[in-house]
């Protein structure tokens, strides 16, 4: 009830504020300024999709009491005004017409501020409108940056063409030990929500799989599996999912500049047959830690990250002491990018090969994602570890799978965290999370990726109230773009999670799995099929 009352109060205040917006008229007299207006968020010189929601922003000037913004495209223009708070909100219909008629061109923005001595015209700035649209929907988890309890977690879906947001699933809003559970790792098949999944941890745990508008819970457990399924990737053509299985722990730093470390003590890769409810190993190794599986768009290659344990740890010690060793050497664990061929007809795997040798350069790779056109693989590169969402050294890199070249997406990167990412289905856009705005909370950014493989200056996803990205005390986590909206109701998901135990998957050994339980060196990675030596990234 309290939540509903607060929502009603907010709506009344919002209507009042919008209703009191000043009339949008250009001043007849004004003085020219040699400086640009300070705006938040920074939408200057960005490239935007032609179907994005209005880029509402705040003008910041210490003495101005009113503002007018004029946006001019090829054949359309838009006027919007703000009072002393400087909040510029644009009419959605006029905005849509402006973008539609400006595809492939630029839009100039002129801002006027009313100061005590009269109106001033700031230097104009521009942004570009691409020809290609972005997938209309993005899903994310909202979570406190440093968390100890699983309450008030949710997975939400935002329509990027509007400001509509709806919960896909929320757990308990108040702490209840009997109902306490985590939700994570939501994932879709090839940008469509027709096949989706996410995990529930702790109470009511299991993997929730949604197909044909119906949800069911499965338990990916076996004595040979480390834990259960973790990081997922749907196969593009077969009803299969590749999972990592990880023994993961958190460590909270006291003196170290980074706040939090998430580490794997063990990890393997699994293959799950959704139709048959069968699970098998892809890798089951004592020395190698494999994680972050990702299928190529043709489904014939599985990319993943791997790190060695034996040179860091004395595996003859008890598990508790192995864990302590790992914690002491957290900044020495580094991952390479690998791939392994797959035959969808026979469900068989070949021999692994090196894709990017980051370890030799003192770097570490996580979260590989192949562009839907199959040309590039986007990944996060940092100084160490595999949970780069807390590492300030993390940047976005790509490997050109045609040429073998690896390079940073300099225009998209920042001095702070740039991490988890997702491609739009036309390979021209990607969304990612970054802490660049305040160093504490991850916000979602969108960047244009042109046909030449160059990323352009990113922009934070627009909000109806542009101050929302300052006021929201939660982080956006695991952005996933999709062409369509999730159709299953939260009530159906709630019933599946709370009212069903989940069907146990049947373990079926895979004869082509790479199994190495004695700690000796397993299969040696081959050189890439393009003849390169496995490109080594070098930080600029």
Short mmCIF file of C-alpha atoms in Angstrom, two decimals:
data_model
loop_
_atom_site.label_atom_id
_atom_site.label_comp_id
_atom_site.label_asym_id
_atom_site.label_seq_id
_atom_site.Cartn_x
_atom_site.Cartn_y
_atom_site.Cartn_z
CA UNK A 1 0.00 0.00 0.00
CA UNK A 2 2.80 2.40 0.92
CA UNK A 3 4.47 1.77 -2.44
CA UNK A 4 1.22 2.58 -4.28
CA UNK A 5 0.76 5.82 -2.29
CA UNK A 6 4.32 6.91 -3.07
CA UNK A 7 3.77 6.12 -6.74
CA UNK A 8 0.58 8.22 -6.82
CA UNK A 9 2.38 11.13 -5.12
CA UNK A 10 5.21 10.87 -7.63
CA UNK A 11 2.74 10.90 -10.56
CA UNK A 12 0.99 13.99 -9.17
CA UNK A 13 4.31 15.77 -8.75
CA UNK A 14 5.42 14.74 -12.24
CA UNK A 15 2.18 15.98 -13.84
CA UNK A 16 2.47 19.23 -11.89
CA UNK A 17 6.07 19.78 -12.98
CA UNK A 18 5.34 18.95 -16.63
CA UNK A 19 2.24 21.12 -16.59
CA UNK A 20 4.31 24.07 -15.32
CA UNK A 21 6.94 23.85 -18.04
CA UNK A 22 7.54 27.25 -19.68
CA UNK A 23 6.46 27.86 -23.22
CA UNK A 24 9.07 26.93 -25.82
CA UNK A 25 9.75 30.15 -27.73
CA UNK A 26 13.05 31.41 -29.09
CA UNK A 27 14.09 34.72 -27.51
CA UNK A 28 13.94 37.69 -29.86
CA UNK A 29 17.07 39.23 -28.39
CA UNK A 30 20.12 37.49 -26.97
CA UNK A 31 23.88 37.77 -26.58
CA UNK A 32 26.29 35.25 -28.08
CA UNK A 33 28.45 33.12 -25.78
CA UNK A 34 31.79 31.63 -26.75
CA UNK A 35 31.19 28.56 -24.57
CA UNK A 36 28.94 25.54 -24.89
CA UNK A 37 26.16 24.95 -22.40
CA UNK A 38 26.91 22.42 -19.69
CA UNK A 39 24.45 19.55 -20.05
CA UNK A 40 23.81 16.27 -18.25
CA UNK A 41 23.99 13.58 -19.49
CA UNK A 42 26.64 14.27 -22.11
CA UNK A 43 24.92 13.77 -25.47
CA UNK A 44 27.35 15.91 -27.46
CA UNK A 45 28.90 14.39 -30.61
CA UNK A 46 27.31 10.97 -30.11
CA UNK A 47 25.71 8.73 -32.73
CA UNK A 48 22.16 7.63 -31.87
CA UNK A 49 19.76 5.07 -33.38
CA UNK A 50 16.79 6.44 -35.33
CA UNK A 51 14.42 4.63 -32.94
CA UNK A 52 15.81 5.78 -29.58
CA UNK A 53 13.65 7.53 -26.97
CA UNK A 54 14.08 11.30 -26.52
CA UNK A 55 17.48 12.35 -25.18
CA UNK A 56 16.10 14.47 -22.36
CA UNK A 57 18.82 16.39 -20.54
CA UNK A 58 19.55 18.97 -17.84
CA UNK A 59 21.07 22.38 -18.55
CA UNK A 60 23.40 23.56 -15.81
CA UNK A 61 24.10 27.24 -15.35
CA UNK A 62 24.67 28.94 -12.00
CA UNK A 63 22.52 32.02 -12.74
CA UNK A 64 20.07 31.12 -15.50
CA UNK A 65 16.37 30.93 -14.55
CA UNK A 66 14.96 29.56 -17.83
CA UNK A 67 16.15 27.69 -20.89
CA UNK A 68 15.07 27.01 -24.46
CA UNK A 69 16.56 24.28 -26.66
CA UNK A 70 16.22 24.19 -30.44
CA UNK A 71 17.04 20.94 -32.26
CA UNK A 72 17.36 21.21 -36.05
CA UNK A 73 17.64 18.35 -38.53
CA UNK A 74 17.42 18.07 -42.31
CA UNK A 75 13.81 19.22 -42.59
CA UNK A 76 12.38 19.19 -39.08
CA UNK A 77 13.02 21.09 -35.90
CA UNK A 78 11.98 20.73 -32.27
CA UNK A 79 11.66 23.31 -29.51
CA UNK A 80 11.67 22.50 -25.80
CA UNK A 81 11.90 24.71 -22.73
CA UNK A 82 12.92 24.37 -19.10
CA UNK A 83 12.43 26.36 -15.94
CA UNK A 84 15.14 27.09 -13.38
CA UNK A 85 15.75 23.35 -12.82
CA UNK A 86 17.08 23.17 -16.39
CA UNK A 87 15.29 19.91 -17.24
CA UNK A 88 14.63 19.73 -20.99
CA UNK A 89 11.91 17.22 -21.85
CA UNK A 90 11.03 16.74 -25.50
CA UNK A 91 7.72 15.83 -27.07
CA UNK A 92 7.98 12.19 -28.16
CA UNK A 93 6.08 12.64 -31.44
CA UNK A 94 8.15 15.63 -32.51
CA UNK A 95 11.32 13.77 -31.48
CA UNK A 96 10.36 10.73 -33.54
CA UNK A 97 9.69 12.88 -36.61
CA UNK A 98 13.01 14.67 -36.13
CA UNK A 99 14.98 11.41 -35.99
CA UNK A 100 13.11 9.82 -38.90
CA UNK A 101 13.86 12.72 -41.23
CA UNK A 102 17.47 12.97 -40.05
CA UNK A 103 18.64 9.39 -40.68
CA UNK A 104 22.21 9.37 -41.89
CA UNK A 105 22.62 13.04 -41.00
CA UNK A 106 23.23 15.39 -38.11
CA UNK A 107 21.06 17.28 -35.65
CA UNK A 108 22.31 20.57 -34.25
CA UNK A 109 21.33 21.73 -30.77
CA UNK A 110 21.12 25.42 -29.85
CA UNK A 111 20.56 26.24 -26.17
CA UNK A 112 19.50 29.62 -24.84
CA UNK A 113 19.69 30.55 -21.15
CA UNK A 114 17.91 33.45 -19.43
CA UNK A 115 20.35 35.21 -17.13
CA UNK A 116 19.71 38.32 -14.98
CA UNK A 117 21.14 40.57 -17.71
CA UNK A 118 19.19 38.89 -20.52
CA UNK A 119 19.19 35.84 -22.77
CA UNK A 120 22.43 34.24 -23.90
CA UNK A 121 22.94 31.87 -26.83
CA UNK A 122 25.49 29.14 -26.09
CA UNK A 123 27.70 27.63 -28.79
CA UNK A 124 25.70 24.89 -30.55
CA UNK A 125 26.68 21.24 -30.53
CA UNK A 126 25.69 18.32 -32.75
CA UNK A 127 24.88 14.63 -32.66
CA UNK A 128 24.39 12.18 -35.52
CA UNK A 129 21.53 9.83 -36.39
CA UNK A 130 22.53 6.46 -37.85
CA UNK A 131 20.62 4.69 -40.58
CA UNK A 132 20.42 1.44 -38.60
CA UNK A 133 18.04 0.99 -35.64
CA UNK A 134 18.92 -0.70 -32.36
CA UNK A 135 17.01 -3.68 -30.97
CA UNK A 136 14.05 -2.17 -29.19
CA UNK A 137 14.39 -3.87 -25.79
CA UNK A 138 17.09 -4.21 -23.17
CA UNK A 139 16.91 -6.36 -20.03
CA UNK A 140 18.98 -5.87 -16.90
CA UNK A 141 19.18 -6.70 -13.23
CA UNK A 142 19.00 -3.89 -10.67
CA UNK A 143 21.14 -4.57 -7.63
CA UNK A 144 22.98 -2.73 -4.86
CA UNK A 145 26.67 -2.42 -5.84
CA UNK A 146 27.86 -4.14 -2.66
CA UNK A 147 25.31 -6.64 -1.42
CA UNK A 148 25.05 -9.24 1.31
CA UNK A 149 21.34 -10.07 1.17
CA UNK A 150 19.24 -11.17 -1.78
CA UNK A 151 16.26 -8.93 -1.09
CA UNK A 152 14.95 -6.33 -3.52
CA UNK A 153 16.48 -7.90 -6.59
CA UNK A 154 14.75 -7.73 -9.92
CA UNK A 155 15.21 -8.36 -13.63
CA UNK A 156 13.60 -5.61 -15.68
CA UNK A 157 12.98 -4.85 -19.34
CA UNK A 158 13.14 -1.39 -20.84
CA UNK A 159 11.71 -0.35 -24.19
CA UNK A 160 14.49 1.79 -25.68
CA UNK A 161 12.11 3.47 -28.12
CA UNK A 162 10.06 4.81 -25.20
CA UNK A 163 10.56 5.14 -21.46
CA UNK A 164 8.46 2.10 -20.59
CA UNK A 165 10.03 -0.28 -18.07
CA UNK A 166 8.43 -3.40 -16.61
CA UNK A 167 9.65 -6.06 -14.19
CA UNK A 168 10.29 -9.49 -15.67
CA UNK A 169 10.67 -10.94 -12.18
CA UNK A 170 11.22 -9.48 -8.71
CA UNK A 171 12.05 -11.38 -5.56
CA UNK A 172 10.89 -10.40 -2.07
CA UNK A 173 11.00 -6.67 -1.33
CA UNK A 174 11.40 -7.24 2.40
CA UNK A 175 13.89 -9.67 3.88
CA UNK A 176 12.38 -13.06 4.58
CA UNK A 177 14.80 -15.87 5.35
CA UNK A 178 12.34 -18.53 4.16
CA UNK A 179 11.91 -16.89 0.76
CA UNK A 180 15.35 -15.35 0.35
CA UNK A 181 16.80 -16.09 -3.11
CA UNK A 182 19.02 -14.56 -5.75
CA UNK A 183 18.15 -14.22 -9.44
CA UNK A 184 20.84 -13.85 -12.10
CA UNK A 185 22.24 -14.69 -15.55
CA UNK A 186 19.18 -13.93 -17.70
CA UNK A 187 19.91 -14.86 -21.30
CA UNK A 188 18.11 -15.06 -24.68
CA UNK A 189 18.68 -17.05 -27.86
CA UNK A 190 20.04 -14.88 -30.68
CA UNK A 191 18.32 -11.72 -29.49
CA UNK A 192 14.84 -13.21 -29.19
CA UNK A 193 12.96 -13.76 -25.93
CA UNK A 194 11.08 -16.78 -27.37
CA UNK A 195 13.79 -18.87 -25.67
CA UNK A 196 15.07 -17.41 -22.43
CA UNK A 197 16.45 -18.53 -19.08
CA UNK A 198 17.69 -17.26 -15.75
CA UNK A 199 18.89 -18.81 -12.50
CA UNK A 200 17.40 -18.80 -9.02
CA UNK A 201 19.89 -19.36 -6.19
CA UNK A 202 19.38 -20.36 -2.55
CA UNK A 203 15.72 -20.96 -1.62
CA UNK A 204 13.50 -22.18 -4.51
CA UNK A 205 16.70 -22.60 -6.54
CA UNK A 206 16.98 -23.92 -10.08
CA UNK A 207 17.34 -22.80 -13.68
CA UNK A 208 14.14 -21.29 -15.11
CA UNK A 209 13.72 -21.99 -18.82
CA UNK A 210 10.98 -20.30 -20.84
CA UNK A 211 9.90 -21.58 -24.26
CA UNK A 212 6.57 -21.35 -26.09
CA UNK A 213 5.38 -18.93 -23.44
CA UNK A 214 5.73 -21.49 -20.64
CA UNK A 215 8.25 -21.71 -17.81
CA UNK A 216 9.72 -24.79 -16.18
CA UNK A 217 12.46 -25.31 -13.62
CA UNK A 218 15.39 -27.70 -14.05
CA UNK A 219 18.17 -28.80 -11.71
CA UNK A 220 21.56 -29.15 -13.42
CA UNK A 221 23.18 -31.22 -10.71
CA UNK A 222 25.34 -34.32 -10.67
CA UNK A 223 28.17 -35.68 -8.53
CA UNK A 224 30.56 -34.89 -11.40
CA UNK A 225 29.37 -31.25 -11.74
CA UNK A 226 31.07 -28.63 -9.58
CA UNK A 227 27.91 -26.73 -8.64
CA UNK A 228 25.20 -26.22 -11.26
CA UNK A 229 24.87 -24.19 -14.44
CA UNK A 230 26.15 -20.60 -14.20
CA UNK A 231 27.07 -18.40 -17.20
CA UNK A 232 24.89 -19.48 -20.17
CA UNK A 233 24.88 -19.24 -23.95
CA UNK A 234 22.01 -20.53 -26.13
CA UNK A 235 23.00 -22.41 -29.26
CA UNK A 236 21.69 -20.45 -32.29
CA UNK A 237 20.08 -23.40 -34.12
CA UNK A 238 19.89 -26.40 -31.77
CA UNK A 239 17.89 -26.56 -28.54
CA UNK A 240 21.11 -26.57 -26.53
CA UNK A 241 22.68 -24.32 -23.91
CA UNK A 242 26.35 -24.15 -23.00
CA UNK A 243 26.90 -23.37 -19.32
CA UNK A 244 29.89 -22.83 -17.14
CA UNK A 245 29.82 -24.46 -13.71
CA UNK A 246 31.77 -22.48 -11.14
CA UNK A 247 32.81 -22.69 -7.52
CA UNK A 248 32.68 -18.96 -6.90
CA UNK A 249 33.34 -16.77 -3.87
CA UNK A 250 33.38 -13.10 -2.95
CA UNK A 251 36.10 -11.15 -1.14
CA UNK A 252 35.65 -7.59 0.10
CA UNK A 253 38.84 -5.51 0.03
CA UNK A 254 39.82 -3.33 2.99
CA UNK A 255 42.85 -1.42 1.65
CA UNK A 256 42.86 -2.31 -2.05
CA UNK A 257 41.45 0.35 -4.45
CA UNK A 258 38.89 -2.11 -5.83
CA UNK A 259 35.93 -2.70 -3.53
CA UNK A 260 35.00 -6.27 -4.32
CA UNK A 261 36.52 -9.37 -5.88
CA UNK A 262 34.60 -12.34 -7.29
CA UNK A 263 36.81 -15.35 -7.95
CA UNK A 264 36.54 -18.88 -9.29
CA UNK A 265 38.23 -21.66 -7.39
CA UNK A 266 37.09 -24.26 -9.91
CA UNK A 267 35.14 -24.09 -13.18
CA UNK A 268 34.21 -26.34 -16.10
CA UNK A 269 31.89 -26.14 -19.14
CA UNK A 270 28.61 -28.04 -19.61
CA UNK A 271 26.30 -28.77 -22.54
CA UNK A 272 22.58 -28.99 -21.73
CA UNK A 273 20.01 -30.48 -24.11
CA UNK A 274 16.77 -28.62 -23.34
CA UNK A 275 14.54 -31.03 -25.28
CA UNK A 276 15.92 -34.21 -23.71
CA UNK A 277 16.73 -32.64 -20.32
CA UNK A 278 20.25 -34.12 -20.50
CA UNK A 279 23.48 -32.53 -19.36
CA UNK A 280 27.08 -33.47 -20.15
CA UNK A 281 30.56 -32.03 -19.82
CA UNK A 282 32.38 -30.11 -22.51
CA UNK A 283 35.40 -29.65 -20.24
CA UNK A 284 36.05 -31.38 -16.92
CA UNK A 285 39.58 -30.45 -15.95
CA UNK A 286 41.47 -30.16 -12.68
CA UNK A 287 44.05 -27.64 -13.83
CA UNK A 288 42.11 -25.38 -16.21
CA UNK A 289 39.29 -23.05 -15.18
CA UNK A 290 36.94 -22.64 -18.16
CA UNK A 291 34.17 -20.03 -18.04
CA UNK A 292 32.02 -17.58 -20.06
CA UNK A 293 30.94 -19.82 -22.98
CA UNK A 294 29.70 -18.07 -26.12
CA UNK A 295 28.49 -19.63 -29.40
CA UNK A 296 29.32 -18.26 -32.82
CA UNK A 297 26.25 -17.27 -34.89
CA UNK A 298 26.57 -20.38 -37.07
CA UNK A 299 26.72 -22.61 -34.00
CA UNK A 300 29.91 -24.34 -35.11
CA UNK A 301 32.34 -22.73 -32.67
CA UNK A 302 32.19 -22.27 -28.92
CA UNK A 303 34.30 -19.46 -27.49
CA UNK A 304 35.25 -19.36 -23.81
CA UNK A 305 37.83 -18.05 -21.33
CA UNK A 306 40.30 -20.20 -19.41
CA UNK A 307 42.96 -19.79 -16.71
CA UNK A 308 45.55 -22.17 -15.24
CA UNK A 309 45.51 -23.03 -11.55
CA UNK A 310 48.53 -25.27 -11.02
CA UNK A 311 51.17 -22.54 -11.30
CA UNK A 312 49.36 -20.50 -8.62
CA UNK A 313 48.12 -23.07 -6.14
CA UNK A 314 49.35 -26.11 -4.26
CA UNK A 315 46.46 -28.46 -5.04
CA UNK A 316 47.72 -31.08 -2.57
CA UNK A 317 46.56 -28.88 0.31
CA UNK A 318 43.06 -29.11 1.86
CA UNK A 319 40.33 -27.13 0.06
CA UNK A 320 40.24 -24.45 2.77
CA UNK A 321 43.95 -23.72 2.31
CA UNK A 322 43.59 -23.74 -1.49
CA UNK A 323 40.95 -21.04 -1.08
CA UNK A 324 43.27 -18.98 1.11
CA UNK A 325 46.04 -19.28 -1.48
CA UNK A 326 43.67 -18.08 -4.17
CA UNK A 327 42.60 -15.07 -2.12
CA UNK A 328 46.23 -14.09 -1.54
CA UNK A 329 46.98 -14.35 -5.27
CA UNK A 330 43.76 -12.82 -6.61
CA UNK A 331 45.61 -10.33 -8.84
CA UNK A 332 47.72 -13.09 -10.45
CA UNK A 333 44.82 -15.06 -11.95
CA UNK A 334 44.54 -14.34 -15.69
CA UNK A 335 42.39 -15.74 -18.49
CA UNK A 336 42.96 -16.27 -22.22
CA UNK A 337 40.29 -16.35 -24.93
CA UNK A 338 39.88 -19.80 -26.47
CA UNK A 339 37.61 -21.56 -28.95
CA UNK A 340 36.62 -25.14 -29.68
CA UNK A 341 34.90 -26.44 -32.85
CA UNK A 342 31.48 -28.09 -32.58
CA UNK A 343 29.51 -30.30 -34.97
CA UNK A 344 25.77 -29.69 -34.37
CA UNK A 345 24.77 -32.91 -36.14
CA UNK A 346 26.90 -35.26 -34.06
CA UNK A 347 27.03 -33.04 -30.94
CA UNK A 348 30.79 -33.56 -30.90
CA UNK A 349 33.62 -31.18 -30.03
CA UNK A 350 37.08 -30.91 -31.55
CA UNK A 351 40.34 -29.64 -30.07
CA UNK A 352 40.63 -26.22 -28.39
CA UNK A 353 42.65 -23.44 -29.93
CA UNK A 354 44.04 -20.12 -28.69
CA UNK A 355 42.19 -17.04 -29.93
CA UNK A 356 43.78 -14.27 -27.86
CA UNK A 357 46.83 -14.81 -25.65
CA UNK A 358 46.23 -12.16 -22.99
CA UNK A 359 48.20 -13.89 -20.23
CA UNK A 360 51.52 -13.43 -22.01
CA UNK A 361 50.87 -9.67 -21.94
CA UNK A 362 49.93 -9.65 -18.25
CA UNK A 363 46.23 -9.18 -19.07
CA UNK A 364 43.01 -11.13 -18.56
CA UNK A 365 39.88 -11.60 -20.69
CA UNK A 366 36.23 -12.10 -19.78
CA UNK A 367 32.75 -12.12 -21.39
CA UNK A 368 33.38 -12.85 -25.08
CA UNK A 369 30.42 -12.04 -27.35
CA UNK A 370 30.42 -12.63 -31.13
CA UNK A 371 28.69 -10.06 -33.33
CA UNK A 372 25.58 -11.54 -35.01
CA UNK A 373 27.19 -11.11 -38.43
CA UNK A 374 30.06 -13.34 -37.25
CA UNK A 375 32.77 -10.78 -38.02
CA UNK A 376 33.94 -9.60 -34.59
CA UNK A 377 34.24 -10.95 -31.08
CA UNK A 378 33.81 -8.32 -28.36
CA UNK A 379 35.40 -8.97 -24.97
CA UNK A 380 36.52 -7.21 -21.79
CA UNK A 381 40.24 -6.92 -21.11
CA UNK A 382 41.60 -6.10 -17.65
CA UNK A 383 44.74 -6.51 -15.59
CA UNK A 384 43.63 -9.71 -13.83
CA UNK A 385 40.69 -11.92 -12.90
CA UNK A 386 37.39 -12.64 -14.64
CA UNK A 387 34.87 -10.42 -12.82
CA UNK A 388 35.80 -7.16 -14.52
CA UNK A 389 32.66 -5.36 -13.41
CA UNK A 390 34.71 -4.10 -10.41
CA UNK A 391 38.06 -3.60 -12.17
CA UNK A 392 38.94 -0.04 -13.19
CA UNK A 393 41.48 -1.44 -15.65
CA UNK A 394 38.76 -3.12 -17.69
CA UNK A 395 38.21 -1.93 -21.26
CA UNK A 396 36.26 -3.17 -24.27
CA UNK A 397 38.28 -4.84 -27.04
CA UNK A 398 37.43 -6.68 -30.24
CA UNK A 399 39.09 -9.31 -32.36
CA UNK A 400 38.41 -9.15 -36.09
CA UNK A 401 37.74 -12.82 -36.87
CA UNK A 402 38.60 -12.27 -40.54
CA UNK A 403 41.99 -10.60 -40.06
CA UNK A 404 42.91 -11.78 -36.55
CA UNK A 405 43.59 -8.19 -35.43
CA UNK A 406 42.83 -7.27 -31.79
CA UNK A 407 42.33 -3.65 -30.76
CA UNK A 408 40.65 -1.54 -28.06
CA UNK A 409 37.40 0.33 -28.67
CA UNK A 410 39.07 3.56 -27.63
CA UNK A 411 36.10 5.85 -28.28
CA UNK A 412 33.85 3.72 -26.09
CA UNK A 413 36.25 3.13 -23.20
CA UNK A 414 36.76 5.27 -20.10
CA UNK A 415 39.26 5.47 -17.19
CA UNK A 416 36.76 3.58 -15.04
CA UNK A 417 34.98 0.21 -15.36
CA UNK A 418 33.66 -0.73 -18.82
CA UNK A 419 32.39 -4.27 -18.72
CA UNK A 420 29.43 -6.54 -19.54
CA UNK A 421 28.19 -6.02 -23.11
CA UNK A 422 25.53 -7.19 -25.58
CA UNK A 423 25.20 -6.84 -29.37
CA UNK A 424 22.18 -5.58 -31.25
CA UNK A 425 20.99 -8.13 -33.83
CA UNK A 426 22.23 -6.04 -36.79
CA UNK A 427 25.79 -5.84 -35.33
CA UNK A 428 25.78 -2.04 -35.54
CA UNK A 429 25.15 -1.31 -31.86
CA UNK A 430 26.23 -2.70 -28.53
CA UNK A 431 25.14 -1.94 -24.97
CA UNK A 432 27.46 -2.20 -21.99
CA UNK A 433 27.73 -1.29 -18.33
CA UNK A 434 30.14 1.32 -17.00
CA UNK A 435 30.96 3.09 -13.74
CA UNK A 436 32.30 6.18 -15.54
CA UNK A 437 29.61 8.49 -14.18
CA UNK A 438 30.37 8.24 -10.45
CA UNK A 439 32.80 5.29 -9.98
CA UNK A 440 30.27 3.42 -7.80
CA UNK A 441 27.13 2.58 -9.77
CA UNK A 442 27.07 0.89 -13.16
CA UNK A 443 24.87 2.63 -15.72
CA UNK A 444 23.94 1.38 -19.18
CA UNK A 445 25.58 2.91 -22.22
CA UNK A 446 24.99 2.42 -25.94
CA UNK A 447 27.64 2.79 -28.63
CA UNK A 448 27.48 2.73 -32.42
CA UNK A 449 29.77 0.18 -34.09
CA UNK A 450 30.24 1.06 -37.74
CA UNK A 451 30.92 -1.18 -40.74
CA UNK A 452 34.65 -0.49 -40.47
CA UNK A 453 34.78 -1.97 -36.96
CA UNK A 454 35.08 1.36 -35.17
CA UNK A 455 33.13 2.22 -32.02
CA UNK A 456 31.80 5.75 -31.59
CA UNK A 457 31.32 7.86 -28.47
CA UNK A 458 28.75 6.10 -26.25
CA UNK A 459 25.77 7.65 -24.48
CA UNK A 460 23.88 6.63 -21.36
CA UNK A 461 20.38 5.26 -22.04
CA UNK A 462 17.92 8.17 -21.97
CA UNK A 463 15.46 8.59 -19.11
CA UNK A 464 12.20 10.53 -18.98
CA UNK A 465 13.66 12.34 -15.98
CA UNK A 466 17.36 12.78 -16.83
CA UNK A 467 18.19 13.08 -13.14
CA UNK A 468 17.21 9.42 -12.65
CA UNK A 469 20.73 8.22 -13.38
CA UNK A 470 21.90 10.30 -10.42
CA UNK A 471 19.13 9.41 -7.99
CA UNK A 472 18.89 5.63 -8.58
CA UNK A 473 20.83 3.86 -5.82
CA UNK A 474 21.14 0.58 -7.70
CA UNK A 475 23.48 -0.69 -10.39
CA UNK A 476 22.40 -1.93 -13.80
CA UNK A 477 23.74 -5.44 -14.21
CA UNK A 478 23.99 -7.82 -17.22
CA UNK A 479 22.43 -5.78 -20.06
CA UNK A 480 20.90 -8.01 -22.75
CA UNK A 481 19.47 -6.53 -25.95
CA UNK A 482 16.52 -8.24 -27.66
CA UNK A 483 14.29 -7.60 -30.64
CA UNK A 484 11.09 -8.52 -28.82
CA UNK A 485 9.65 -8.14 -25.34
CA UNK A 486 9.38 -10.88 -22.74
CA UNK A 487 5.78 -12.07 -22.91
CA UNK A 488 5.51 -14.44 -19.95
CA UNK A 489 3.95 -12.82 -16.89
CA UNK A 490 5.71 -12.32 -13.57
CA UNK A 491 2.86 -14.30 -11.97
CA UNK A 492 3.67 -17.34 -14.13
CA UNK A 493 7.35 -17.06 -13.26
CA UNK A 494 6.52 -16.69 -9.58
CA UNK A 495 4.41 -19.86 -9.71
CA UNK A 496 7.21 -21.78 -11.44
CA UNK A 497 9.79 -20.65 -8.89
CA UNK A 498 7.74 -21.05 -5.71
CA UNK A 499 5.45 -23.95 -6.55
CA UNK A 500 7.69 -26.39 -8.43
CA UNK A 501 10.78 -28.29 -7.31
CA UNK A 502 12.36 -28.58 -10.71
CA UNK A 503 13.14 -31.62 -12.83
CA UNK A 504 16.59 -33.16 -12.37
CA UNK A 505 18.59 -33.21 -15.59
CA UNK A 506 19.95 -36.62 -16.58
CA UNK A 507 23.74 -36.76 -16.78
CA UNK A 508 25.02 -38.27 -20.04
CA UNK A 509 28.81 -38.41 -20.54
CA UNK A 510 29.98 -36.84 -23.79
CA UNK A 511 32.64 -39.02 -25.48
CA UNK A 512 34.27 -35.94 -27.05
CA UNK A 513 34.52 -34.00 -23.78
CA UNK A 514 37.98 -33.02 -22.61
CA UNK A 515 38.35 -34.72 -19.24
CA UNK A 516 41.50 -34.34 -17.17
CA UNK A 517 41.14 -35.00 -13.45
CA UNK A 518 44.76 -35.81 -12.53
CA UNK A 519 46.03 -32.25 -12.78
CA UNK A 520 48.32 -32.95 -15.74
CA UNK A 521 48.33 -30.81 -18.83
CA UNK A 522 45.25 -31.45 -20.95
CA UNK A 523 44.80 -30.94 -24.66
CA UNK A 524 47.22 -28.37 -26.07
CA UNK A 525 45.52 -25.44 -27.74
CA UNK A 526 46.10 -25.23 -31.47
CA UNK A 527 46.87 -22.09 -33.40
CA UNK A 528 43.86 -20.27 -34.90
CA UNK A 529 42.61 -21.56 -38.22
CA UNK A 530 43.40 -18.20 -39.87
CA UNK A 531 47.10 -18.96 -39.51
CA UNK A 532 47.84 -16.28 -36.92
CA UNK A 533 49.59 -17.10 -33.69
CA UNK A 534 46.74 -16.12 -31.41
CA UNK A 535 46.76 -12.34 -31.30
CA UNK A 536 48.16 -10.76 -28.14
CA UNK A 537 46.45 -7.57 -26.99
CA UNK A 538 48.63 -4.67 -25.96
CA UNK A 539 47.23 -1.81 -23.91
CA UNK A 540 47.71 1.53 -25.66
#
